[in-house]
């Protein structure tokens, strides 16, 4: 942190108005949503009140300086319409790898504390993913770059004035049409940044610009170019599809641009209660994905063999369609592969083809990024054969690339060659972390050292910043003006919720400096380059809504080209050969979130491992290689080696190992690893195994067991819950996760109630609570839940839940108030998966209440199981007596580090409406009682009754599948009451007679009878 002396205090509006930061904040306040009725009077009066509100918001901030108590400006006069301590919601937006999502950010006294989805955004519709939720913690991360650093001769602290002066003095790289200028940027959907990039290219036609990301969509874009002659973007409509096939693809993963919309659309087709119909999902993949967990039929297959499977499917569909397929060009010949003749594979392929053709016009095929461009091109042909364009998918232009696009990996290699040749005099790196995630054989680090001027704009002093001559703090998206485009092209606006904490500037503001323009604010650039915002009223409306209506891309009808014969990538994969599949991590993505403790401690959706990456291996493959559970193994590919723990992963394809990227960083921060502070890396860095020839799937893997056992922090074991069932005894699966096929559900709709037989449940005493008022309850649809963990991060952000660290997770002391259990069913080679969110069940006959010696846990008149923290003495009797294991005990003061001066900024992330617990108390889910009370008070003041859906818990609000519903069970019209009365509704462990207020809707699968 900074050692600067305390800044001067801002005592009056006159002093504040003289500061440029204040002027920018005033512009934001004018564009923020304002209730005109709440601010009566003349425009001058409203302006004065906005000035006072802005001064209050600015008072708690000091840009780039140490935090002291005296620096907070007291609010001596409360502006009308503003209540200190009362939250307000502002629309904003977040860009993630070139795809934007509209958000709503809750702010208290100018301090953002919670992120939700924007209901008006076409992708979000009110939902948010784990990265959206955790980005709030990223903004308050004390390990962020706090000031400008010039490394010409040591790490010298600098400022923007000096950098602008340096930029004006060093214009030699702009000579000769910008031949010596290069920009290496992470992908962005911003139309403002795109316009500035175009302006730079026009001014410096010889400039090099490369967009690079570890998981960029190269294969998808190049595949569209093969199929249509141009790079197009595919928009899928899973809600219109009766049959969906995913080939090594996970459209529900955050790495998929429109994953929120995909989850919602898929969930809409998985509720058979009213229509009796539901969609059917097929998945062919090497490792379990969220889509594979939802699938009715899943075929584990090595990623190297997916191309041959797709070619065989194309040949089969074309043969059955006959002349109708000939109009789309020649089909692929049937590959001659012995494994395609396997009875299980052949039957799966034949039945899949039948289903796809039977649902022609209502079926769709999706391919993942790991597959080569030829497979993506073939998927376009398959969709054409299935009459999908215009029905279950559509095409729009891809704005991020031109007609001569050859792939970001190729362009990055060419830039590296130019740097090695001394042809680049100045390199500007915007975001990303290329020195961490670039192909290891490029030698990018050595090439960058030959560039005289290296300027880095980033949030952290990371691996890339360490080798740059300038480090410029990057403004967080919650600190800056800007825009993003959704997957369909809809523009969403970013507005700052807070002034930049550390003098940061956005990509667009830096590019404006490169253009030689005077320093422009993000708001000025936004109004200049986004049409329709020149009028102040239109600007205010757009910022209020968060989206610009009518800005979606126009739909196209491209012509499919004839495809050449595929060069199948499994030619060299012998029956006994292994492949390594390198994937972006489900929690850290490409490593950019490695310093966010919320995500570090978030269990992987499938393995349930935290605080590490592991090599996932099929149990059968592990037995053949003599690898024990949790043993460290040495992986060697093309002469490059890493050592990583191995974990058995049911459903993993034989001969295929999966390893996540983004771990093992040495300059992430005090959470993810910081060598200069003796903080060891967390996990293993797998990026050295990536080469230009194969960034994701690599054949020829060699595995050597080391005999060394690793300590793995996991929140759930990996054993199948129906193991006893396979041995002929009763299966526990029917008690915990109840499910049936669609046919069984139609025959016996109340199967869930009759799944468990027990004696009549009798009461020993009369219930003392009548619940004449409200009676709160929760309903969770297991048929919709995909295990994405968004509810877990939302709950952590809302309820100030601490992070306990790897050692305490190993001891079983994790603190999450809601967990998502994962259950396997079937053989380890090809199991089914089910997910079940579990929080406090708020039992009416709560066993925890019966054993508490001090009455710390009590039942409210509205049915909530409440905790009184100052009564709890830590006996933990309640936890021992809880059969659902949802109560968490604070063994330590996990917030003790907040007393350290360098961590003061972290306090800003806390929700002021929720108690920050100390050690020695029990805590658990409260049904977000603070949200309940807030809405009740609002309705009481307005003298009106509550409306169903008005109270929304944090887990419910963020769930993209809509699987969680909360409400008043005493209201017969409430959705939660109707859900709990559905025939497939049941309670967990009902034979214990705890009478939980949480009920589950049993999962319904839709398998094809011939494959069941």
Steps between C-alpha positions, in 0.01 A plus 500: 500500500599862468717672757396847391402754765132546565325701231339831569140485616212604279291726724259678272319476170721776364811293566337189361380661178856599419612138484473313165392182682204685643396637162497150358293379791252782447460390139426153626248630750316688226482178297408278791135402549328784683145501629379847400213483748747439781695812400240776471575856411682685226786348295745710705362354820528147364855571388596619847356185650691286251817691586449423865438133421811488287709658772374236741587222255844647441569559864596142579752474216860601469656423165833318523570590864501328835171468683463689827189561711527875459476476122128422505301813434207521743154562361392807693179555306299216352377566145132447441425169338813337637512298820848415630536126538220423255601302193444607141532294183682623190523338160843413367658229288798265496704372208647151516719387212313699239144443621312753712237444766267760648505525879333677789738611774378576851674796659489632857628855558700488178644156578409205271420192709307253280461409133191356334391456142312767310149371418495719187812342349423222246771266633476572871126538558581560866751216545873519562787251494778435747742738326249784500437454871868466592610799292390714795771341713744565218434874515574511874806276472786673688749323269385707203746736334462811714710751307697555182845340496787585270763229481759677288747484789331317786139517612434872512160627604351732239174666397294559189648846443847354468375220276322743269817706483701188420249401233528844337880482502521150351322520169764320296301175496215686327722586203472325164130429543545348845731223380662480841174505698322186623201438724441167674152506654255263657177456301230759561147547377509876561391701198686800643826307512427361156451852361825616658680199356366590156614859545847381601524274197405788274760731655768229519426259214814293567421451869465143627194418713453153647211382719610211720336292767576151624151379407420720202258376235755437222373158396139615498576804284725311260245220476229746397739639241549150356125443489379840377806685372472750785527494879148498638357482850243233584205579726340186642140472615494197726145578612382419147694172480347162570833319455840653584840346429817640655835385358772569756302815580362654817257779410429545873857583594601867552759459224205475257399858407123465541507245782237677711252503214583138415438385858168681517385369162600142579323517836182622332489177306558276803177560694244235399238576768257693285554369145637154570773563244867588535813526290764230470872564535786293361863565598816356347802617696825392662433645846183572690364847431192676633326413172608139543348500848168615357512259205254216469762302309874553529781326313847532656740534208853635474508855361732381221225270376215752490585598141466141382171466686370819333607372159325169561184686604516713186533193282208330675266801483589566135433139410156508661406836350614404152436771241407753768858487627664529159404867471739573787799345328661158535491323833803389694600139440441266793826482695656157530554483871476184704356686798206616282405133465475459875144394584447783746629769263323362194166478680540850641578638153207327330243604761638856504456527123142373531417760764659791314317418178169440679530850647623662180437872527501464878849363554842661525869404525755695704879459488748612767804722460748217544397340175688604181347737242406209272265357765338841547450522124352151499259603777367774271435234238331272755275785609416572137404135451278527808333817370615688810589845353222747564338269753729369772791724401576811300808678368626854541818673389807470723616857570830410666685364196551593137487302180873422519482356851735202543468439872633676807768236558638562150490878547671472839775287345551761225519777761761298691704463183483874437614576856792259468598675177502839672211628290291605802611810689202533732262234625176584685347207689132560589369259760547125482820331612680374188827420674304248709272343241673538162624177335815397678698433181461858371756649736284809548689614810835507319343674203345771719837574660621617159231770483628833630169635632258257666184649649263288703144599596371249752324444829797322658878512507501153347730285286460727198535824695827378651668519159356833390668838535170667596224362721177699471213418741196388310161623611263225609178485301312618810724808505471608139268606221473278198288262302485129422309302241301191586530184296213614276658846466284689749697789648511525879652802672752504780469777754742545789360414840802650670795720408816309400659381822851504357513764225401241242400572144316287250629353174307761304650789695853372435427450129371858482838611634673294232296680238648826625169633624477696821433279803136402459276349764325174436167676498611738226625208291177312557287787374735559208517147362162346589217630289183614671672639809567854387174620652524534879153363561568197281828449682327504838236256383761262356706509818190443711389198295853371449429396141445670168192357334519412133878453489507124440682374192299435186435133426673353194422210268842373388561243227669180607806401298599147409736368764819311422578166659585541867855449619398291799710582801492152654719344231789478746297397805575132542279285724758513781601862447398781734378851432517808720213746488590846634192699599434842648412462864137502608581751777812690391439504124844559345653600833379860511296428815775312685512760778129492583452291812128447435584312182805324642282341767207432269484124436542384143152402374604140429804409710403722799871581543601844629831686524670288231481368149517126450540259210167326444543138393256217441517231771568232240785699346643571844498128582683421176765761582520397870399849618351533846232746603664834584844388385730752335571407141746636246348604167734532201398638161749593227785503748321731746415371846280596796417311818142514622268301730271251331140438597262230383226652287204277413380562146843608376575348160750217509845603386425870556622719786364846577702776663385856574705808410538823695658361819853506638552874465788681672377858453126463559491653848484403864222248430607330177877520543757778532864401491639834620291471819580129550144398420529166315306440179164331533471199270717411204573715196402294194567771241853370424332196341319715242666546164403675178424171329243398757371737763243269652508133393838332484570139404803301604464565872732308729400445863731392781376441856726647767368309801456828688160567655350849472270670750188595306233727642162366392152572630348171386620147431492343157313179576177414322198542724330196349792262556296279731222501245727343239579226751134416536408690817287814543642808331538825697453693176124465530512672837733788418457580130177365364466467128307319231477481125239701314308182429495403865392850597205489261395164638545590867524877555525461879796261486713732715261484795491121485871448443570451871278286722488574872251468790251781555675813626346601831551809714595468864362844579282771355692748286511832693512713186183557296663691212193719453707763318780414266642153465822512302614207291729399217458275199794363300450330164766230462404459136624852428806522726819455298749537786650831382569621860368852430278474807800428721693812398186716518433378853860568601486855364160575655565357845863593568605135517870462578763298317675243721793384284617161379608359837158558653318362195709184541373487859140533380457856627377670184255783569268512197138543607378321190676216325432317175540127550599286206389137482612229259276214400595196297830351391822703546562477125171665396310636799215745520532813711250691710545828688319605815528842668476463877464780753337523842165324463330724762328199653183548699613216728857624491735256673753779554254697712432207729860462611627857529563561873483880472215546252729657239304337218126570510197478276331822390129554457557498123671163496863611487761313697688798643844537658571738788874540477558664838334206673705230326775357720634257241390163637432385143222272623278641227749405229534147637121463506440637149452212254545730200841631616429862407611680815846659499718579802749785511808328637713812447465873447523484125469879468793580728716606204265793435660683792822528301538840328566350158170312511272785598362520148371143529247613760309683227376172353290416807122522492411741784162329547661173613700444817870424458535199730787445741655172611317257721149531354287280281363640176288380211252598230236747616285508184662845459297633789643849440332501159175377650495775760598771253207424271260457790591842637459656158157343455394597853597862445299498178209332682469221251526123496806314379500383140619153406849517353576831670734334749783325324782317676856541372520143374166531323586831340824386342391151390506506118288186479222631720526184708450678836172661601431675831178635638210482743348156539188657651428666166335229285573700186872527575725306267681335788172375644394363163839335451490331837160354415616348172494119489880475464569714807667336799701589810849383584517213752129524566505183708667702780184713533696826520239662273738718294381819333715416196350263249657355188341428167624157395718482194343377176721358227399441142706207371428332170342163588732317262805637685364489854 
